[in-house]
XYZ file of C-alpha atoms in Angstrom:
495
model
C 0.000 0.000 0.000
C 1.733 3.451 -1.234
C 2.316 5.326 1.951
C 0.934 9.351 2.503
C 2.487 11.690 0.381
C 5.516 12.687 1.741
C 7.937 16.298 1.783
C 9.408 15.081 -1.791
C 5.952 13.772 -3.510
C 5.199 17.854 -3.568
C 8.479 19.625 -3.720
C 10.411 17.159 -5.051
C 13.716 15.823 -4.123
C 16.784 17.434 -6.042
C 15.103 19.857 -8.102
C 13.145 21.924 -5.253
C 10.739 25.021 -6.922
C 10.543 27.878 -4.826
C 7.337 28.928 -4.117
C 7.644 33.160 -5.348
C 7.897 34.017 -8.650
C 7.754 32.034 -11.847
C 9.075 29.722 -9.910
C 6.319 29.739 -7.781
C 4.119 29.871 -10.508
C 5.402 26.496 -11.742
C 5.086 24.795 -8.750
C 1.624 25.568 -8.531
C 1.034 23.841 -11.631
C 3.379 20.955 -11.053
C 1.447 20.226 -7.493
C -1.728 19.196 -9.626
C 0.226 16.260 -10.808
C 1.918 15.612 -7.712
C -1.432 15.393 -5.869
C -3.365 13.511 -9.161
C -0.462 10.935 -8.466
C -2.222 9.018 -5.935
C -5.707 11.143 -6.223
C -6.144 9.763 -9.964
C -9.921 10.094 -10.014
C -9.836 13.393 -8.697
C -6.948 14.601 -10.907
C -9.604 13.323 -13.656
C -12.525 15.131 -12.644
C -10.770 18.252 -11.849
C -8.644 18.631 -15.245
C -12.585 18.347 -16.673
C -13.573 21.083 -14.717
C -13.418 25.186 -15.920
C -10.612 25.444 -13.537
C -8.421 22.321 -14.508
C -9.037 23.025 -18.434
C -7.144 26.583 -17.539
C -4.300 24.869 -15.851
C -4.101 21.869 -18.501
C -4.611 23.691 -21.514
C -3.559 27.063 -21.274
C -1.015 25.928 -17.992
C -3.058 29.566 -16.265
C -1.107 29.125 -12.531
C -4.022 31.436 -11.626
C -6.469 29.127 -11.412
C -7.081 27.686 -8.378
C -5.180 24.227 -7.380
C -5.946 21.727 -4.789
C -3.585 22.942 -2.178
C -5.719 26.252 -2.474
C -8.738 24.338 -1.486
C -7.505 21.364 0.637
C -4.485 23.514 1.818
C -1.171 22.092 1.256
C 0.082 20.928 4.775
C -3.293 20.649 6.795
C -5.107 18.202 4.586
C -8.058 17.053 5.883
C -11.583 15.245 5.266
C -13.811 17.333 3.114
C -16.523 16.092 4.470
C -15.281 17.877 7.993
C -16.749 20.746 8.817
C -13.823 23.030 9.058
C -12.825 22.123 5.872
C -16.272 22.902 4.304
C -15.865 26.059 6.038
C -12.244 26.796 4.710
C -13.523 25.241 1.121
C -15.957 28.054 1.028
C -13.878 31.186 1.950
C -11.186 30.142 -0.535
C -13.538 30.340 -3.221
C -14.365 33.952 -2.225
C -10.656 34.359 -2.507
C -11.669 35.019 -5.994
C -15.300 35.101 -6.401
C -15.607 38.021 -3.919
C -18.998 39.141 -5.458
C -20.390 35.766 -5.048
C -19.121 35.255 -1.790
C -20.861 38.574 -0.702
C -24.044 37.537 -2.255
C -24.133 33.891 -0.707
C -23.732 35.326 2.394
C -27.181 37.337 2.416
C -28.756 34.390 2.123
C -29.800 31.360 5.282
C -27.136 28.981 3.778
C -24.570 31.746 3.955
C -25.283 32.974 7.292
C -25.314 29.911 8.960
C -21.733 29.220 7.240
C -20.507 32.493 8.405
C -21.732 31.840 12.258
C -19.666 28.491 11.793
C -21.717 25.691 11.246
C -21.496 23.981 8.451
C -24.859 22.258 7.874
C -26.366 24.195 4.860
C -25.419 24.442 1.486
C -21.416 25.678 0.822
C -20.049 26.597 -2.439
C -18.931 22.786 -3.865
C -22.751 21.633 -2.756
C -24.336 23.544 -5.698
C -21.172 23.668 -8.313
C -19.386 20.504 -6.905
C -16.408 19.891 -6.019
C -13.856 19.232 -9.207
C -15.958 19.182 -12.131
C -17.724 22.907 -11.982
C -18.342 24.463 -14.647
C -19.469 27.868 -15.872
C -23.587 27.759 -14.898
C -24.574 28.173 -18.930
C -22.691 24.982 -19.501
C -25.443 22.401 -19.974
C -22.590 19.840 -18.136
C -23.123 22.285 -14.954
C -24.948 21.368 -11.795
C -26.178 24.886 -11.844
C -27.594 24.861 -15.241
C -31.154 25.953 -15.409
C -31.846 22.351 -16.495
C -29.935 20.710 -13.885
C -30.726 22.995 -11.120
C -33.414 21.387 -9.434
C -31.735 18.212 -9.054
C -28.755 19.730 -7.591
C -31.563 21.463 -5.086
C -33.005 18.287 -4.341
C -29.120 17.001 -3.055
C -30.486 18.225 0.213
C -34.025 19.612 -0.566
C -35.638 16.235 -1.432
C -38.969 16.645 -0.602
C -39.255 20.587 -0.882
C -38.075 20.953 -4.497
C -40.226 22.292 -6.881
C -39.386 23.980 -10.108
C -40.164 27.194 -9.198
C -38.060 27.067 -5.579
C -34.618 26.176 -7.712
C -35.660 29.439 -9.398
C -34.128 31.159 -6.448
C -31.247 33.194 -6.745
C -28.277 32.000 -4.246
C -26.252 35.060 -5.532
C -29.175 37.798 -6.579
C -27.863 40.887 -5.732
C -29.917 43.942 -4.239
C -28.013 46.606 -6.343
C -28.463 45.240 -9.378
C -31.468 46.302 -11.217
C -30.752 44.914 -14.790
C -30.073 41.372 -13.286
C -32.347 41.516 -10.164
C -35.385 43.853 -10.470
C -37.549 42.579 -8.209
C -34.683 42.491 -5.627
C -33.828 45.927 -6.366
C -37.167 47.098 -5.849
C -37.913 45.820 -2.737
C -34.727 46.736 -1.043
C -35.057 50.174 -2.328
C -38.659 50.491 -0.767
C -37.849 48.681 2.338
C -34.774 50.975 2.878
C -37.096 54.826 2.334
C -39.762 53.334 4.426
C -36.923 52.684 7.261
C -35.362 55.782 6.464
C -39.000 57.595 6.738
C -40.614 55.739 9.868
C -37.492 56.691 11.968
C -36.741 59.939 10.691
C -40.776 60.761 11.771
C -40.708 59.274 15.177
C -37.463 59.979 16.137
C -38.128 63.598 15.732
C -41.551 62.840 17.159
C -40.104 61.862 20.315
C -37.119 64.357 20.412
C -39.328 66.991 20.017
C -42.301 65.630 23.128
C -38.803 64.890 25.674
C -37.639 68.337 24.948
C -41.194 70.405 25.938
C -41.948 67.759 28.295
C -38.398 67.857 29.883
C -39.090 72.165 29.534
C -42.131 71.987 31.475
C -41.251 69.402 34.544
C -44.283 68.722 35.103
C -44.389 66.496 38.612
C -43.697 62.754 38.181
C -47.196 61.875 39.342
C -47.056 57.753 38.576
C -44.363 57.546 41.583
C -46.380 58.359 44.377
C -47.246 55.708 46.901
C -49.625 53.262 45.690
C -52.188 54.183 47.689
C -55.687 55.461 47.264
C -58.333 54.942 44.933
C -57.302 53.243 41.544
C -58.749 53.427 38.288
C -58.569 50.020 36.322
C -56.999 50.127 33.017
C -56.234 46.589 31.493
C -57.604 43.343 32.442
C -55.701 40.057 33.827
C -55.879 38.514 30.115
C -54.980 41.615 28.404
C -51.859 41.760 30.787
C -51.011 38.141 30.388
C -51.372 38.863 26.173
C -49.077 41.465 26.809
C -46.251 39.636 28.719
C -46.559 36.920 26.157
C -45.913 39.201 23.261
C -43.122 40.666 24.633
C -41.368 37.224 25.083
C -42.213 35.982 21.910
C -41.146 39.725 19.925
C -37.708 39.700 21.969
C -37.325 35.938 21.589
C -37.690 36.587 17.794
C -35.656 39.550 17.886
C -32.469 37.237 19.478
C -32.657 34.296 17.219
C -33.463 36.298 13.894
C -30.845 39.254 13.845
C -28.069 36.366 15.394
C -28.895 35.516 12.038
C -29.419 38.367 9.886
C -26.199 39.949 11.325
C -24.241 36.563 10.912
C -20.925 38.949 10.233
C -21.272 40.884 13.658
C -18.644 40.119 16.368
C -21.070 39.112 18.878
C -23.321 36.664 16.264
C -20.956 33.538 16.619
C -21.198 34.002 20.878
C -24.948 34.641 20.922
C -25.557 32.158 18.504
C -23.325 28.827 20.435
C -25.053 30.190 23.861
C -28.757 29.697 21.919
C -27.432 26.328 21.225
C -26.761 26.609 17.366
C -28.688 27.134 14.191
C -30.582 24.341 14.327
C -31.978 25.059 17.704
C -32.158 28.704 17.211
C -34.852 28.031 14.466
C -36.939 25.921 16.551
C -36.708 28.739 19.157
C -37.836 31.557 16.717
C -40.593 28.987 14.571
C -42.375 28.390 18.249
C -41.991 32.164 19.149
C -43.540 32.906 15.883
C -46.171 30.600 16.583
C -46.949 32.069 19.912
C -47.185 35.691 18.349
C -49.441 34.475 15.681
C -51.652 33.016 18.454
C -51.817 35.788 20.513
C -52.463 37.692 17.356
C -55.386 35.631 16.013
C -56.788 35.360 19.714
C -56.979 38.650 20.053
C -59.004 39.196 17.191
C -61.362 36.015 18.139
C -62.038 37.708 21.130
C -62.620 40.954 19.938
C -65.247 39.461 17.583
C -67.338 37.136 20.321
C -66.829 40.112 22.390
C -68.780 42.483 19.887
C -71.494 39.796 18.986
C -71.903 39.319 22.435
C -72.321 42.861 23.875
C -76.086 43.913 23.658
C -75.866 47.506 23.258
C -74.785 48.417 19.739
C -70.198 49.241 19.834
C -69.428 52.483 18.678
C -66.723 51.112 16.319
C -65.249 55.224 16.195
C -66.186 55.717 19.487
C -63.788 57.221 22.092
C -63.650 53.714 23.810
C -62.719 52.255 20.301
C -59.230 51.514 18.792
C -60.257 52.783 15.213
C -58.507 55.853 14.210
C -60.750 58.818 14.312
C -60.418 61.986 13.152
C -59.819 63.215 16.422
C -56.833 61.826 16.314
C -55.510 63.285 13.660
C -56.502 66.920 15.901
C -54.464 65.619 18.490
C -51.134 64.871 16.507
C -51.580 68.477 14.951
C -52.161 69.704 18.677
C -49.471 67.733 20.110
C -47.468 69.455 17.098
C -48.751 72.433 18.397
C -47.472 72.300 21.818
C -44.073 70.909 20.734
C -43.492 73.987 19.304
C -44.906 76.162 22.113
C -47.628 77.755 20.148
C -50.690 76.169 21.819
C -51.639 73.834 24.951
C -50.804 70.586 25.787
C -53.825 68.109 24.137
C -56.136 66.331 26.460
C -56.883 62.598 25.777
C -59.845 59.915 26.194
C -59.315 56.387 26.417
C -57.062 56.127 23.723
C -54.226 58.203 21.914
C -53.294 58.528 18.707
C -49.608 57.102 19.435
C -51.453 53.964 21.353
C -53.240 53.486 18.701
C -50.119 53.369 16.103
C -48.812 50.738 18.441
C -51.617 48.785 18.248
C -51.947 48.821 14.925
C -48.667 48.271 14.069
C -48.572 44.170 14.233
C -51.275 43.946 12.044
C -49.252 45.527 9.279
C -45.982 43.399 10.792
C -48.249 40.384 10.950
C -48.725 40.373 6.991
C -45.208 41.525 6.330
C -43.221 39.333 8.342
C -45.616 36.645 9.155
C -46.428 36.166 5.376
C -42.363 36.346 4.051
C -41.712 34.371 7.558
C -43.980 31.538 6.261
C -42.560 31.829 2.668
C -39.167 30.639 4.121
C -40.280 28.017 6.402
C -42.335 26.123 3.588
C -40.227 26.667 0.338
C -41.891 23.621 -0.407
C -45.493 24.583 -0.814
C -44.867 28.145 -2.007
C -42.453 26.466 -4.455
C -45.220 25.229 -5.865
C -46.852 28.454 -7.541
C -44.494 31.194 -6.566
C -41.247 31.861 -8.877
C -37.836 31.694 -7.086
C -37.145 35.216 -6.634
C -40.068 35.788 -5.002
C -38.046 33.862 -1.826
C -35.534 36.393 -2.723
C -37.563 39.352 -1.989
C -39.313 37.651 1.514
C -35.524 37.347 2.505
C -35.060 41.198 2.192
C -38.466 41.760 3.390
C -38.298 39.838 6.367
C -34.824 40.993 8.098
C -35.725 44.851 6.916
C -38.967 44.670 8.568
C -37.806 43.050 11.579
C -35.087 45.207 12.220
C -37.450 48.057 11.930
C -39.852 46.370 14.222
C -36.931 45.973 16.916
C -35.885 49.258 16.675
C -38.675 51.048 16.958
C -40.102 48.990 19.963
C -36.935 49.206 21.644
C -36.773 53.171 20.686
C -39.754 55.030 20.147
C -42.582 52.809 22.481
C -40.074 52.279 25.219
C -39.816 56.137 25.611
C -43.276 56.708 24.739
C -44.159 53.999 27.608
C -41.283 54.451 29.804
C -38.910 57.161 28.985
C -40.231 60.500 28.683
C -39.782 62.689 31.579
C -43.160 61.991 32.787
C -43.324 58.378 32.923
C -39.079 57.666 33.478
C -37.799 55.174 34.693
C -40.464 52.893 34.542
C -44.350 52.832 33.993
C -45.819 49.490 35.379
C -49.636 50.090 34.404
C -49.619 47.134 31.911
C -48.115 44.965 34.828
C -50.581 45.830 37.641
C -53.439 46.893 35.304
C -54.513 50.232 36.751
C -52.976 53.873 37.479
C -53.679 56.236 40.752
C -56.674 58.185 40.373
C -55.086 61.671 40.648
C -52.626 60.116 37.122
C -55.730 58.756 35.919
C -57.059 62.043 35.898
C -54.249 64.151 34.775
C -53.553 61.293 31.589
C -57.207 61.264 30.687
C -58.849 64.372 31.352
C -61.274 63.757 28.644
C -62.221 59.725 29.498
C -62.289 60.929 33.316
C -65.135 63.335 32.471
C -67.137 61.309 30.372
C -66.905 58.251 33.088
C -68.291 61.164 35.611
C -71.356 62.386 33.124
C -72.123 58.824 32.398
C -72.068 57.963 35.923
C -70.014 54.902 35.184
C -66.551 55.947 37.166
C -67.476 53.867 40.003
C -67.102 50.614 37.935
C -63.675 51.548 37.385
C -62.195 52.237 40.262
C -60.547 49.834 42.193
C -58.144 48.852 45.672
C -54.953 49.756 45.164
C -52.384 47.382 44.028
C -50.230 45.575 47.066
C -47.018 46.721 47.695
C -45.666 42.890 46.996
C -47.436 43.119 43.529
C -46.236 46.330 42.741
C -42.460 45.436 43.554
C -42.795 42.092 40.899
C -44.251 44.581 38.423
C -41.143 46.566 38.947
C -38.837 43.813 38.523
C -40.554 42.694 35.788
C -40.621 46.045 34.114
C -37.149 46.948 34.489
C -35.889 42.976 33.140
C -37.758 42.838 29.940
C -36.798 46.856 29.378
C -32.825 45.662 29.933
C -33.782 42.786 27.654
C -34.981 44.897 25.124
C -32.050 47.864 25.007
C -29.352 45.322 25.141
C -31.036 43.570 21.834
C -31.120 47.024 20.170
C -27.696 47.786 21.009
C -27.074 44.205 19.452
C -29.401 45.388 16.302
C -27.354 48.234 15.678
C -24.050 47.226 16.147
C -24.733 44.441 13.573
C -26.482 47.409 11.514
C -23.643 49.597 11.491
C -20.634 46.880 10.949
C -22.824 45.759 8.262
C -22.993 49.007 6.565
C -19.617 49.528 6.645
C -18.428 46.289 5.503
């Protein structure tokens, strides 16, 4: 049995090439042999290959060689996983474009996070014999490309999934229009949605801040209370905070695969594979809580006997006077009128309420495209996964950042309500708050005679301290994810 190559199979023994200069250039050429000389069927497959016709033919010591993909002193197992992963960032040695492109996509993240599970480069265009993908011979040819997705897709297929694009790129209209388009869109309404509430709430701490008005939500909770939320509404509430920070952790680990802290997040979640259990269930739960709501809200209206004033103040339905408020609140931003008065619900509650339902088609329906390429294969063209990709991570990093920005400090951080506002925790607010919040629901309660089936014991002190703890652990939660989120923003921008 012919023993592992030895220090003179490669180099040789008397005639020694250095490895600079033509020299060097030689060598590289002269290894192919040297490995083919006990790797015959390899040596075979390769010289048939786009690369190994260069280096054959036209003796190009550009091309890439097998100690450039197998290394030429650590040779090891391709089927091990650090050699997949090496495999893969040697061709982007030279295919940098395509090596930037694979990356955006599931199979490329995961590779960049270190596991080696999904699809790598040699997967798709093998391993010796690749060719250029309009070569009918190719793996990647159009007619060959759903068998080649079928190497690890068996069951999920279809002819329209291996229409995907592994390397589509976002700035490249002529080739990728749809891509274009929908990164383009998704990045002005980011740019738009922050640039508005960002000022929004600049603008409220700066006249709120001006007029230090007394903190009235940390007096002693004592006194009459005035019931805001119910148990189940609270419960809802904690529930969808879980599930919307659980998703936030296991999808931008993910999305921001190149960040510094995406490889330690992602081995303390327990890897990939766990990971997306984690976020599928978390979606789940979110979609639950979602469709419950809106059970409830229905059996709720069919059940109540007098007739629901669907743009009623008591109602969740934008109104016009809503739209008077936000020009008031305008108003008194700028000093130039009074401070609005509210009923039961206002305008920037109801934005936050009504936000999931537009998140809930966005990233529930892309989120679904990518969990059953299989069925949406079916009648759906490739790049249509390409644009719920783009879709997805842009609208859930603008979900994370604006519930970790914009309702944290409407909630908790404007001078009125800072540190920490635990009405959602312990359902109900002192009367004199009550009052000063909701001049206008306090009012109407009084003329309807109906503020005596609101008002309830205060909360106990033992409750009120788990609220607090509660309160102040999911808000930590939350600004340590959006420092996460941008950090992997920003080092992706500027890679």
């Amino acid at each position: 049995k012919r023993p592992n190559a030895s220090c003179g199979d490669c180099h040789g023994t008397h005639e020694v090439l250095p490895l600079k200069g033509r020299s060097g250039q030689a060598f590289r050429l002269a290894s192919v042999e040297a490995c083919g000389a006990c790797h015959e069927k390899a040596l075979k497959a390769y010289y048939s290959s786009v690369h190994g016709a260069a280096v054959k033919r036209k003796g190009d010591p550009d091309m890439p060689v097998c100690g450039d993909c197998h290394t030429p002193h650590r040779i090891a197992s391709p089927k091990d996983d650090p050699v997949k992963l090496a495999i893969t960032t040697n061709c982007g040695g030279c295919h940098e474009k395509e090596l930037k492109s694979y990356r955006t996509t599931y199979h490329g993240q995961v590779t960049r996070l270190g596991y080696a599970h999904t699809a790598k480069c040699h997967d798709c265009h093998t391993g010796h014999r690749i060719q250029p993908s309009k070569n009918p011979l190719a793996t990647t040819h159009v007619k060959n490309r759903l068998q080649t997705c079928k190497e690890c897709h068996k069951s999920e297929a279809t002819a329209g999934f291996a229409t995907f694009e592994p390397h589509g790129n976002t700035h490249d209209y002529k080739r990728f229009p749809a891509l274009w388009i929908a990164s383009k869109f998704m990045i002005a309404l980011l740019g738009l949605v922050f640039l508005f509430f960002w000022t929004h709430s600049l603008l409220w701490f700066r006249r709120e801040l001006k007029e230090r008005r007394p903190i009235v939500h940390a007096a002693p909770a004592s006194g009459p209370h005035v019931r805001r939320f119910g148990a189940a509404v609270r419960l809802a509430h904690l529930l969808l905070a879980v599930a919307v920070m659980t998703l936030v952790l296991t999808g931008t680990t993910v999305l921001y695969a190149d960040s510094f802290w995406a490889p330690t997040v992602m081995s303390l979640l327990g890897g990939p594979k766990v990971a997306a259990v984690v976020h599928r269930v978390a979606a789940v739960t979110f979609a639950a809580l979602f469709l419950g709501h809106l059970f409830a809200i229905m059996g709720r209206t069919m059940r109540h006997r007098a007739p629901f004033h669907w743009f009623g103040p008591e109602s969740l339905m934008p109104r016009w006077q809503d739209f008077k408020d936000f020009a008031a609140m305008w108003r008194w931003f700028r000093g130039r009128g009074p401070r609005p008065v509210f009923d039961r619900w206002t305008y920037w509650e109801k934005f936050d309420y009504w936000a999931p339902f537009w998140g809930m088609f966005v990233i529930g329906l892309s989120g679904l495209m990518l969990w059953f390429p299989g069925f949406f294969g079916r009648f759906l063209p490739g790049w249509a996964f390409n644009v719920a990709t783009i879709v997805h991570g842009e609208e859930a990093f603008l979900a994370a950042v604006f519930l970790f920005s914009v309702h944290f400090f409407n909630s908790h951080f404007r001078p009125e309500k800072f540190p920490l506002d635990i009405v959602m925790f312990t359902g109900c607010v002192p009367f004199e708050e009550f009052k000063h919040e909701r001049p206008q629901e306090y009012a109407r309660l009084v003329q309807e005679g109906r503020l005596e089936q609101y008002l309830v014991d205060p909360p106990s002190a033992r409750l009120v301290r788990a609220a607090r703890i509660l309160g102040f652990t999911l808000i930590a939660i939350g600004l340590t994810e959006l420092a996460l989120v941008l950090l992997g923003f920003l080092q992706n921008l500027l890679a």
